[in-house]
Coordinates of C-alpha atoms and ligand atoms in Angstrom, one line a residue:
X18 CA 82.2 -1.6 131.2
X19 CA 85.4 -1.3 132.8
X20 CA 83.9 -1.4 136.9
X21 CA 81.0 -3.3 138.8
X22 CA 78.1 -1.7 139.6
X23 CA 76.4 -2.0 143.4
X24 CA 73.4 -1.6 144.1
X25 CA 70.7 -1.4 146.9
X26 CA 67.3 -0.1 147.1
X27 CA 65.1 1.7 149.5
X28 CA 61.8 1.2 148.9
X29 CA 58.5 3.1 150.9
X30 CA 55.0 1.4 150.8
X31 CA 52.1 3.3 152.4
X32 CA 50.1 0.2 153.5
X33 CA 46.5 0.0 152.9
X34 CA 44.5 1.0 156.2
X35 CA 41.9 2.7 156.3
X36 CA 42.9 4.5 159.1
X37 CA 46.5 6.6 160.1
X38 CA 49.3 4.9 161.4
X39 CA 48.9 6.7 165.0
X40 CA 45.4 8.8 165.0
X41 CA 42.1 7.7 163.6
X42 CA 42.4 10.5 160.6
X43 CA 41.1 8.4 157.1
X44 CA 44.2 7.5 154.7
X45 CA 42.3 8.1 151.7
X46 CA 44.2 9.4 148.3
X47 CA 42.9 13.3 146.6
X48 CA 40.4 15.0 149.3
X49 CA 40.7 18.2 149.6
X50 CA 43.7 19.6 151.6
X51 CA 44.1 19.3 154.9
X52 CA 40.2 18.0 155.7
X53 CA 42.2 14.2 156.8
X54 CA 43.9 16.1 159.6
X55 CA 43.7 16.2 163.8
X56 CA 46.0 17.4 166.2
X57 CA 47.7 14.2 166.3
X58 CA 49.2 14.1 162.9
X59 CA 49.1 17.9 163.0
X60 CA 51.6 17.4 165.6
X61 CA 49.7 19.8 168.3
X62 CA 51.6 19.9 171.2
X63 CA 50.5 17.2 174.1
X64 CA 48.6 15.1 171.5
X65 CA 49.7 11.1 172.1
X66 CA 49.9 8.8 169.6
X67 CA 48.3 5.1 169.2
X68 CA 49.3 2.5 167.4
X69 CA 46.9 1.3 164.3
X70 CA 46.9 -2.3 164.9
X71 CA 46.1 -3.0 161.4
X72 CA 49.1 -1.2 160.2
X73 CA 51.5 -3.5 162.4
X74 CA 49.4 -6.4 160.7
X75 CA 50.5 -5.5 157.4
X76 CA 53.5 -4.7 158.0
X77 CA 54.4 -8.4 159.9
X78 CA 52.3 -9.7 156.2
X79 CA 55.4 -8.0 154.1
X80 CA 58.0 -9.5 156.5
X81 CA 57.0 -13.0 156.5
X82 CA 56.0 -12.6 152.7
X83 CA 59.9 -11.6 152.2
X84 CA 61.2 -14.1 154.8
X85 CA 61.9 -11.6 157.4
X86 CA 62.1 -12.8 161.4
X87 CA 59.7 -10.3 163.0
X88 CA 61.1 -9.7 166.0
X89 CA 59.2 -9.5 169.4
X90 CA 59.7 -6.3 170.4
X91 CA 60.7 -3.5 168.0
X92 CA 61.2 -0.1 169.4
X93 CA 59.7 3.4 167.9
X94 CA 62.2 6.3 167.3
X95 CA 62.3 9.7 166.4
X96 CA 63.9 10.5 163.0
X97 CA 64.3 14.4 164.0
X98 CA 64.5 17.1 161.2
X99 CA 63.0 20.5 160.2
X100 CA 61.1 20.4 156.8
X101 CA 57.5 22.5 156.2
X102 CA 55.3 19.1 156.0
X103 CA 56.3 17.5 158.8
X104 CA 55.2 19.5 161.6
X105 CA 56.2 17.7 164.3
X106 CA 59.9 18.3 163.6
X107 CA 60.2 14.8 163.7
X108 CA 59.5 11.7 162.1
X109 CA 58.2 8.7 164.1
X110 CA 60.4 5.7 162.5
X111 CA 62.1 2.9 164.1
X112 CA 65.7 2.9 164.3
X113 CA 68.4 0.1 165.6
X114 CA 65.6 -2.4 166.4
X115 CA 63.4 -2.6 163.3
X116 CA 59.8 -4.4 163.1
X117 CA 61.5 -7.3 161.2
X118 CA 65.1 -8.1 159.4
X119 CA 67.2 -10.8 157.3
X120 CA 65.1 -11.6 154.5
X121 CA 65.1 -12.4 151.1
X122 CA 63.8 -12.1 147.4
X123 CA 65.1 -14.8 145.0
X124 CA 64.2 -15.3 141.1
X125 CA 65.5 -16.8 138.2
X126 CA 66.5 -15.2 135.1
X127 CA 67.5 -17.9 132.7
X128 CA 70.0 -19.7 134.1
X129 CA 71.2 -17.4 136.8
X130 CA 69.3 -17.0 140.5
X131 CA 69.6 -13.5 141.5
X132 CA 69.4 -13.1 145.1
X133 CA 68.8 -10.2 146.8
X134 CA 69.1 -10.0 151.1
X135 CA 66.3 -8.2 152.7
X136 CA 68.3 -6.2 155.7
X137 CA 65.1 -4.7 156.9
X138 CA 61.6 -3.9 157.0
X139 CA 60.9 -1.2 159.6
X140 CA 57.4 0.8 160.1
X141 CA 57.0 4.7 160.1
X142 CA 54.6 7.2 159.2
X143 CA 54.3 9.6 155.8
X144 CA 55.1 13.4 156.0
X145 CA 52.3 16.0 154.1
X146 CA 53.3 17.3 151.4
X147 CA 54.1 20.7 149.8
X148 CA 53.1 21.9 146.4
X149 CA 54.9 25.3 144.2
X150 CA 53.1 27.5 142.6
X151 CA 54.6 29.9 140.3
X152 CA 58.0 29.0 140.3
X153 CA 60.5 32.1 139.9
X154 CA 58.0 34.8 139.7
X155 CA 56.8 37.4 142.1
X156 CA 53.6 35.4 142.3
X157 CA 55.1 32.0 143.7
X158 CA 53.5 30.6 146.5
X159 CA 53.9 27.0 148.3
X160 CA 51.2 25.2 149.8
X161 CA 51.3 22.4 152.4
X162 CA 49.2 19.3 152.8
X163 CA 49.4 17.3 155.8
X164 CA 46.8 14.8 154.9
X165 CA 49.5 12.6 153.6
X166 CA 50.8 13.2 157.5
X167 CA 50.7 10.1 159.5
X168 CA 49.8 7.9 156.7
X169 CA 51.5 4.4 157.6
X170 CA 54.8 3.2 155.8
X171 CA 56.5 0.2 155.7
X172 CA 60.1 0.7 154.6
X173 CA 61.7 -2.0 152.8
X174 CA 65.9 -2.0 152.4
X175 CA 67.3 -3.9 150.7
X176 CA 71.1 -5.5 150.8
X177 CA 74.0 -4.1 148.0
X178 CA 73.1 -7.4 146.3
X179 CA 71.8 -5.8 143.1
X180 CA 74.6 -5.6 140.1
X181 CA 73.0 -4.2 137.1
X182 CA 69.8 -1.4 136.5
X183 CA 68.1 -4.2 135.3
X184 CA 68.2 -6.4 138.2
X185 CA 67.2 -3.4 140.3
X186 CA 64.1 -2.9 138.3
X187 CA 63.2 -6.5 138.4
X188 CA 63.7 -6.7 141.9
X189 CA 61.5 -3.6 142.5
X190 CA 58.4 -4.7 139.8
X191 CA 58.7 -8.0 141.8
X192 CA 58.6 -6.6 145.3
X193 CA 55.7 -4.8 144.2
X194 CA 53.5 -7.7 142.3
X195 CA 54.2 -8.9 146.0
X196 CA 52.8 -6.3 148.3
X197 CA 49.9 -5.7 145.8
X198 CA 49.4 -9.9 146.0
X199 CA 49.4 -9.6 149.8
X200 CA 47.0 -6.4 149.8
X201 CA 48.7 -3.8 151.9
X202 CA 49.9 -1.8 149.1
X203 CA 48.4 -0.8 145.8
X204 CA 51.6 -0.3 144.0
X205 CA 50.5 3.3 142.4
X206 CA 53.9 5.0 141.7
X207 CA 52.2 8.3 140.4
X208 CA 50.4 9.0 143.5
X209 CA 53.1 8.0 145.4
X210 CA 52.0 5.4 147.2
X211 CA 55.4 3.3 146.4
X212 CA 58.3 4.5 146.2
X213 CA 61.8 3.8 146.0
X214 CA 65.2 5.0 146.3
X215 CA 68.2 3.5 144.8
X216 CA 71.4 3.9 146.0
X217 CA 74.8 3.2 143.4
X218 CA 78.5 2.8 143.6
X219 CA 80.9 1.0 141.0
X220 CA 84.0 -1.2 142.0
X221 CA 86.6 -2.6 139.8
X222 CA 85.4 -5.9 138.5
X223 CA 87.0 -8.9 140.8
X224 CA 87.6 -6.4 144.0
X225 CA 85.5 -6.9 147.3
X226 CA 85.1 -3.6 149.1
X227 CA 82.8 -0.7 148.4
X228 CA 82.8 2.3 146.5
X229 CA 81.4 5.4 147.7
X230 CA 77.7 5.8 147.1
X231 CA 74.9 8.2 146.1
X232 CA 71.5 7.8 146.0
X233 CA 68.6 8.9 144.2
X234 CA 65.5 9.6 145.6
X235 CA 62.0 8.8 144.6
X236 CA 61.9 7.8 141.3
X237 CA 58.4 7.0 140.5
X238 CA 58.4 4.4 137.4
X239 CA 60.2 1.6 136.8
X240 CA 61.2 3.1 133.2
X241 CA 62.7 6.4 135.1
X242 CA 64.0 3.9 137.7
X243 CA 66.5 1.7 135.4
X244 CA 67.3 4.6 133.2
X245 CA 68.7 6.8 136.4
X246 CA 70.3 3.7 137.7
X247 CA 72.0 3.5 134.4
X248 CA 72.6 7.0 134.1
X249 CA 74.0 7.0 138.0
X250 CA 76.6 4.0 136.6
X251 CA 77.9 6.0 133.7
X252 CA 78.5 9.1 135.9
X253 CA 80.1 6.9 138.7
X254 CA 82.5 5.4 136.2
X255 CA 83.0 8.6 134.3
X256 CA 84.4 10.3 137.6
X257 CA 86.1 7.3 138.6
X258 CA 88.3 6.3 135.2
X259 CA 89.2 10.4 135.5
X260 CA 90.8 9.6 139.2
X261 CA 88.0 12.1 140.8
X262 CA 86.3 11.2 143.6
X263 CA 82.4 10.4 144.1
X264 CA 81.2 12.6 146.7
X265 CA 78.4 10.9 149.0
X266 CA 75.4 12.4 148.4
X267 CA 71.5 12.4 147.4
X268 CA 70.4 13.4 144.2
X269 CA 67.3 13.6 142.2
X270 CA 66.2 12.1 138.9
X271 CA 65.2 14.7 135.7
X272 CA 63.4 12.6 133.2
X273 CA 63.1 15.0 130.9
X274 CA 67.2 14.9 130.3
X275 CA 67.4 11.4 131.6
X276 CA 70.2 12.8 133.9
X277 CA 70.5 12.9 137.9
X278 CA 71.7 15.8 139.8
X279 CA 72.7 16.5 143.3
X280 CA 69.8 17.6 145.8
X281 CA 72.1 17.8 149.2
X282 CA 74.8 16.6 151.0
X283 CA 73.6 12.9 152.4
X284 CA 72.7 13.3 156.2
X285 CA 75.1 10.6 158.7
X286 CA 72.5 8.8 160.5
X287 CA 73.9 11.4 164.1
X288 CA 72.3 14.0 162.1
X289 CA 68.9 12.8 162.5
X290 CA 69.4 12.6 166.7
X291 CA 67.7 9.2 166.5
X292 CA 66.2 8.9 169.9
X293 CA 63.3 5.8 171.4
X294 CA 59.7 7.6 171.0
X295 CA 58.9 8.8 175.0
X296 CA 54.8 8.3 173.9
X297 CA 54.7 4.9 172.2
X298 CA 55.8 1.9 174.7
X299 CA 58.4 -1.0 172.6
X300 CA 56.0 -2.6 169.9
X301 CA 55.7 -6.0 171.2
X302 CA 54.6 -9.1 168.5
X303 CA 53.6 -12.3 169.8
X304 CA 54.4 -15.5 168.2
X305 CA 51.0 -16.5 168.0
X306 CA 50.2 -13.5 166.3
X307 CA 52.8 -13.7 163.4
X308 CA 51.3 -17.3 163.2
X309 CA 47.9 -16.0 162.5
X310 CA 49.3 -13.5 160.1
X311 CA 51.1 -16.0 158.4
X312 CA 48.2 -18.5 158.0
X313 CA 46.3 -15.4 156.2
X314 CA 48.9 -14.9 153.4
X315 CA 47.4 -15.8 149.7
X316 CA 49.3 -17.1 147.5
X317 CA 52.0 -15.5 146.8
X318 CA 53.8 -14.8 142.5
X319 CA 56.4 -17.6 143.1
X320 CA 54.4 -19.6 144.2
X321 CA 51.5 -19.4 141.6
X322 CA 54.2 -19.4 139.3
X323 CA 55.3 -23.0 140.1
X324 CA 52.2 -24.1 140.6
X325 CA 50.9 -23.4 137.1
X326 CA 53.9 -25.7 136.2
X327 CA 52.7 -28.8 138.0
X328 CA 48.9 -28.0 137.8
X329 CA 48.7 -27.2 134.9
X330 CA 52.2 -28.2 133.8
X331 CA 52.8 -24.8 131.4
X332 CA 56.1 -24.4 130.2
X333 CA 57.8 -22.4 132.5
X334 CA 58.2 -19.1 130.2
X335 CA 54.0 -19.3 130.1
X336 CA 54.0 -19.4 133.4
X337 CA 56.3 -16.6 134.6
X338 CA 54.4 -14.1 132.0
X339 CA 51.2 -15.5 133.3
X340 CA 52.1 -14.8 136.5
X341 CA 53.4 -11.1 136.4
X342 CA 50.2 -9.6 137.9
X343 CA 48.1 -11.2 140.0
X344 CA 45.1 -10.3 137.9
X345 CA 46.0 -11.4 134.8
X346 CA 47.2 -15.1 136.4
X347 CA 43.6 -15.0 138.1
X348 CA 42.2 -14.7 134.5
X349 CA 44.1 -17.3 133.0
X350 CA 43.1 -19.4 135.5
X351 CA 39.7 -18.7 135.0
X352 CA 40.1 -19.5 131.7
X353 CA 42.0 -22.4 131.7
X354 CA 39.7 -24.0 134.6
X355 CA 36.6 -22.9 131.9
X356 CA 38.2 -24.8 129.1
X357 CA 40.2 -27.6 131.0
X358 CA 42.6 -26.7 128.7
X359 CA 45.7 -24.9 129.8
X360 CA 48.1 -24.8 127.2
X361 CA 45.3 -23.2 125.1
X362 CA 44.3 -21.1 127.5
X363 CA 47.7 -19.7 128.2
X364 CA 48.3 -19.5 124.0
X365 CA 44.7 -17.7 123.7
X366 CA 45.7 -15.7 126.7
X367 CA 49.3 -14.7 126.4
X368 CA 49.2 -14.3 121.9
X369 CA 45.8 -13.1 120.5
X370 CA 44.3 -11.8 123.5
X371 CA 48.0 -9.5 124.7
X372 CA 47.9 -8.9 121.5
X373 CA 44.7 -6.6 121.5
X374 CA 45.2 -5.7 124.6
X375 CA 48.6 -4.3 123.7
X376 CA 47.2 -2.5 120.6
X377 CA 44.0 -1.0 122.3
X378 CA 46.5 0.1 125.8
X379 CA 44.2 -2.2 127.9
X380 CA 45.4 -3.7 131.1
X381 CA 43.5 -7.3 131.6
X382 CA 41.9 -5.4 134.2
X383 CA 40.0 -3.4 130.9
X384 CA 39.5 -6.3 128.6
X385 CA 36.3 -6.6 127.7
X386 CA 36.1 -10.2 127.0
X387 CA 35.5 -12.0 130.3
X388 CA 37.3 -14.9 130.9
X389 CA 34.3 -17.2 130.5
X390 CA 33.6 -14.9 127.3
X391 CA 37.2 -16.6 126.3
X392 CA 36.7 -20.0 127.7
X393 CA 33.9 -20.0 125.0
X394 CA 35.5 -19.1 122.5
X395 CA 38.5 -21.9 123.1
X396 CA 35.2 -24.4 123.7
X397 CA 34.1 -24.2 119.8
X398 CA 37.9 -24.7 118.7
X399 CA 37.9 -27.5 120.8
X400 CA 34.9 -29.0 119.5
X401 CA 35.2 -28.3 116.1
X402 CA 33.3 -25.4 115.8
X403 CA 35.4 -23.2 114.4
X404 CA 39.4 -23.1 113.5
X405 CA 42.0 -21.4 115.3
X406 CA 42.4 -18.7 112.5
X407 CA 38.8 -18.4 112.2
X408 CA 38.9 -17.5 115.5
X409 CA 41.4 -15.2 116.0
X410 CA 38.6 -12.8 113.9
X411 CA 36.0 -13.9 116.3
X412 CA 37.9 -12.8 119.2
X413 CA 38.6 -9.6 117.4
X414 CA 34.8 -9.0 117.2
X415 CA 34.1 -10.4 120.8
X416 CA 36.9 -7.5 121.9
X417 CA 35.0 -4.7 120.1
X418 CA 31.9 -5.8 120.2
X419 CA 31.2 -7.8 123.1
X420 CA 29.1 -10.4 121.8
X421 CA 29.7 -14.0 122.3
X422 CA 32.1 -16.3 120.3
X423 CA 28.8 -18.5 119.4
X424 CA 26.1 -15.6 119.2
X425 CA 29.2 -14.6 116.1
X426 CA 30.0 -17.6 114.9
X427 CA 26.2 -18.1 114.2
X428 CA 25.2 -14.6 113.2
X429 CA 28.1 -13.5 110.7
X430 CA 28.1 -18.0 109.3
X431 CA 31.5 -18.2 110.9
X432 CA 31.1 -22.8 111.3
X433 CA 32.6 -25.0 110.5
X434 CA 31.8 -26.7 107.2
X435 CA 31.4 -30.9 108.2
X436 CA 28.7 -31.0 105.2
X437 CA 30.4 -33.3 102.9
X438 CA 28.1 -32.4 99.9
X439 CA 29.5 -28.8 100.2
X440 CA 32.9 -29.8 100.4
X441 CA 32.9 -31.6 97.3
X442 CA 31.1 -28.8 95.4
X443 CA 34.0 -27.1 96.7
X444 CA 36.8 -29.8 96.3
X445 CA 35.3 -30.1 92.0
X446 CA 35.4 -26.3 91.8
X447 CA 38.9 -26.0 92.6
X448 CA 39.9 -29.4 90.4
X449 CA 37.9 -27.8 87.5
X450 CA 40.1 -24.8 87.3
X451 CA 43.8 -26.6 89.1
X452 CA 43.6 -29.4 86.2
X453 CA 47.4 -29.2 86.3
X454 CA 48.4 -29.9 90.1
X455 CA 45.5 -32.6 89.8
X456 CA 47.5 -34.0 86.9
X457 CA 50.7 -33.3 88.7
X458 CA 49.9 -35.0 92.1
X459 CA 48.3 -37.9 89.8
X460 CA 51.9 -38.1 88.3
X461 CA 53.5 -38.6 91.6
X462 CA 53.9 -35.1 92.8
X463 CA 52.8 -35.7 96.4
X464 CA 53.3 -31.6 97.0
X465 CA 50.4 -30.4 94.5
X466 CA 48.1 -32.2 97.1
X467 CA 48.8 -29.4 99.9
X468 CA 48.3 -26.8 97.4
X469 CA 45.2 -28.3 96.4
X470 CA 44.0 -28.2 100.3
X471 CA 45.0 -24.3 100.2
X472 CA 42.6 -23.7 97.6
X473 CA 40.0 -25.9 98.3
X474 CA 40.3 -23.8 102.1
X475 CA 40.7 -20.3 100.9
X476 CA 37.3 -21.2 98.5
X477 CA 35.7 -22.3 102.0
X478 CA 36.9 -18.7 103.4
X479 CA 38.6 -20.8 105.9
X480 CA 35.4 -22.4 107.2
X481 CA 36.0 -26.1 105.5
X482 CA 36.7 -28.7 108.1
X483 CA 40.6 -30.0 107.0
X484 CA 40.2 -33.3 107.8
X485 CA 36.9 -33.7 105.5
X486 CA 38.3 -31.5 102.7
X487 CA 41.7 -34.3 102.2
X488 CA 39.6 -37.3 102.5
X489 CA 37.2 -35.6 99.6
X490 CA 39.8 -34.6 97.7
X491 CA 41.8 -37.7 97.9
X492 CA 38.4 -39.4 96.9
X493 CA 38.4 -37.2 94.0
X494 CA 41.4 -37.7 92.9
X495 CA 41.0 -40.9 92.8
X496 CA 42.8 -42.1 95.9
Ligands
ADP523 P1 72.7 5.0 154.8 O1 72.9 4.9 156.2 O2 73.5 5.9 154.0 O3 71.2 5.1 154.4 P2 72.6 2.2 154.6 O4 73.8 1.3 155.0 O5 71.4 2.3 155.4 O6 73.1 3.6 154.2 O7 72.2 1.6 153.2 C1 71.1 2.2 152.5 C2 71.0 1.5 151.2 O8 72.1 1.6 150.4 C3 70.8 0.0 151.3 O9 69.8 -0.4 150.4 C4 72.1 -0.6 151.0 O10 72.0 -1.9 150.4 C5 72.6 0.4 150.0 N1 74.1 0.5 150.0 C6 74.9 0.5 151.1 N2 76.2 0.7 150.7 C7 76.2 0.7 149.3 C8 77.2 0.9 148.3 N3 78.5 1.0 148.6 N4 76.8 0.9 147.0 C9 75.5 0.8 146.7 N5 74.5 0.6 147.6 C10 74.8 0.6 148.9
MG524 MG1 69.3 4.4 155.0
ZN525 ZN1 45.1 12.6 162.5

């Protein structure tokens, strides 16, 4: 590719109260329309808003999560424009002095660190929204629902630092593992309830200043994300080897084509007629309350991450998959702290177990085998039980059946064979009818002693303990 590609994302997260950001109206997802509503968030003239205390809470959680200062005082404004489902006529944001700013989200990927500056996280509240009916016929109608309205936002922006579609969509899937792991967002895309904007220019490789951008609004998957980043590129560097000029502007993802197109002409930040919110007094944030917020944090991916390296010292490729939702690390863990045995755990965990999960469409959160169930299951290995490919069918069964790994290993005669009078039946059976490789290996020909242990195993259906079958048929023949 012949120019650079910039990137920087805006990202909105409705954050998890129960509550509006500035009226008591319930935040819940799907009621019916406009039943979440009051004159508040409806915007009725003279109503006054109040601050949810819980949403400020949440939002100081994502700041300090991303390495943000919170600043003491942060001032409310309004974001003014006209649109159906936003009946106030305005928005209530914050402007030039945002809840938090100059943070961070840093990973590794291989050898390189990406790094990507946080410039801001600033608080606001959701519009409603408006749904079409009918499109293009005499029958189209357009509804509005404004129990969205009021909902509270936290609005993350990130720096230019981003270079590639696939660093955006990293950085995106890993600021979301975070505000789901902090539990002020639940990451839903579909319904909305995160959702990001990504703004692109391209710059000939080795030059410092800034192309002209456009951004694309609310993409809602990280597939559709990266693929309207990289269509954005293309287009960029399309226009710019043909000496045209980008034209600033916001456009809108199609994924049926896979192509962006231009929505509107992007607004200058004068168009909005930012001005401080007359009914909400500065927002101020006490030290000892960020300390309090910040004593509450869980743990957060990174940090799990490298602590699956010392604690349980994976390798670190186990331990970043492990890790990419907090509810599949939480069942590892489980697991692993079940079995006291990590490395299987993560093997079991991250190879047969993904495995049906990936075939079946299962998120951990549907797998039917509990953790324990698994822990179990590693337990007979472990002891003897059973071998690993003789378990990989047990596992199987556990998944569609939901029995135990030793209620199946009983029932369907799934043990290990340690009876040394079976094994010899077993070890003279396959002697009787391999007399050439017994001949061969009594010749010198060390190899025809594996083969002899294949057969001797597949006659066992698997179920012969190794160690027992070469000592018989070493014994056998004769030493
Ligand atoms: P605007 O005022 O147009 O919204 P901002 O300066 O607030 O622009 O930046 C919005 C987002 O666009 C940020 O995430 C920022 O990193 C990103 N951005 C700014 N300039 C560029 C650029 N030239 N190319 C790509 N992204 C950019
Ligand atoms: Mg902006
Ligand atoms: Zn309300």
């Amino acid at each position: 590719m012949p120019y650079e590609a910039v990137i920087g994302l805006e990202i909105h997260a409705q954050l998890l109260t129960t509550t509006k950001i500035f009226c008591g109206c319930e935040t819940a997802f799907g009621a019916p329309p406009n039943t979440h509503v009051c004159p508040v968030c409806l915007g009725f003239p003279g109503a006054l808003p109040m601050l949810n205390q819980r949403a400020v809470e949440y939002a100081i959680r994502a700041a300090l999560a991303l390495g943000c200062t919170v600043h003491p005082t942060s001032v409310f404004a309004r974001t003014n424009y006209f649109y159906p489902d936003l009946p106030k006529g305005y928005q209530i944001s914050q402007y030039d002095r945002p809840l938090a700013t100059g943070g961070q989200l840093t990973w590794q990927d291989g050898e390189r660190e990406v790094h990507v500056g946080i410039t801001r996280i600033h608080m606001e509240e959701d519009a409603g929204k408006s749904l079409h009916e009918g499109f293009g016929d005499s029958s189209m109608s357009s509804y509005i629902d404004l129990n969205r309205a009021g909902v509270p936002l936290i609005e993350i922006v990130s720096e230019p630092d981003l270079r590639s579609a696939a660093d955006a969509g990293q950085f995106f899937a890993r600021l979301r593992a975070i505000l789901v792991a902090l539990g002020i967002n639940d990451g839903n895309m579909e319904e909305g309830s995160l959702r990001c904007d990504a703004n692109v220019s391209v710059r000939p490789w080795g030059t410092t200043t800034f192309g002209t951008k456009t951004e694309i609004k609310n993409v809602n998957s990280f597939r559709y994300l990266e693929k309207a980043i990289d269509y954005e590129i293309h287009r960029h560097c399309d226009l710019v080897m043909r000496g045209e000029r980008i034209v600033q502007e916001t456009r809108l993802f199609d994924s049926a084509s896979g192509h962006t197109f231009s929505m509107r002409s992007k607004e200058d930040a004068h168009d909005y007629r930012y001005f401080p919110e007359p009914d909400l007094p500065p927002l101020t944030i006490t030290a000892a309350w960020v300390a309090d917020v910040a004593r509450t944090l869980p743990e957060l991916p990174d940090a799990r991450r490298a602590r699956f390296i010392s604690e349980y010292a994976l390798p670190p490729y186990d331990a970043a998959w492990l890790t990419q939702s907090m509810a599949m690390a939480s069942y590892f863990e489980a697991v692993a702290r079940a079995t006291k045995n990590p490395k299987a755990s993560s093997n079991w965990v991250m190879g047969e177990l993904a495995r049906l999960m990936k075939e079946r469409g299962h998120e951990i959160e549907q797998v039917p085998v509990s953790a324990d169930a698994l822990a179990g299951l590693i337990g007979l290995i472990d002891a003897g039980r059973i071998s690993g490919s003789i378990a990989k069918g047990v596992l199987e069964k556990m998944y569609a059946d939901g029995r135990s790994a030793e209620v199946i290993v009983d029932q369907d005669g799934l043990a290990r064979i340690d009876d040394e009078g079976a094994v010899l039946v077993a070890v003279q059976g396959v002697l009787a009818v391999n007399a050439d490789a017994a001949a061969d290996y009594r010749a010198g020909k060390t190899k025809s002693f594996g083969f002899l242990v294949g057969q001797v195993m597949k006659a066992s259906g698997g179920k012969a303990n190794p160690a027992l079958v070469n000592a018989v048929l070493k014994r056998e023949l004769g030493g």
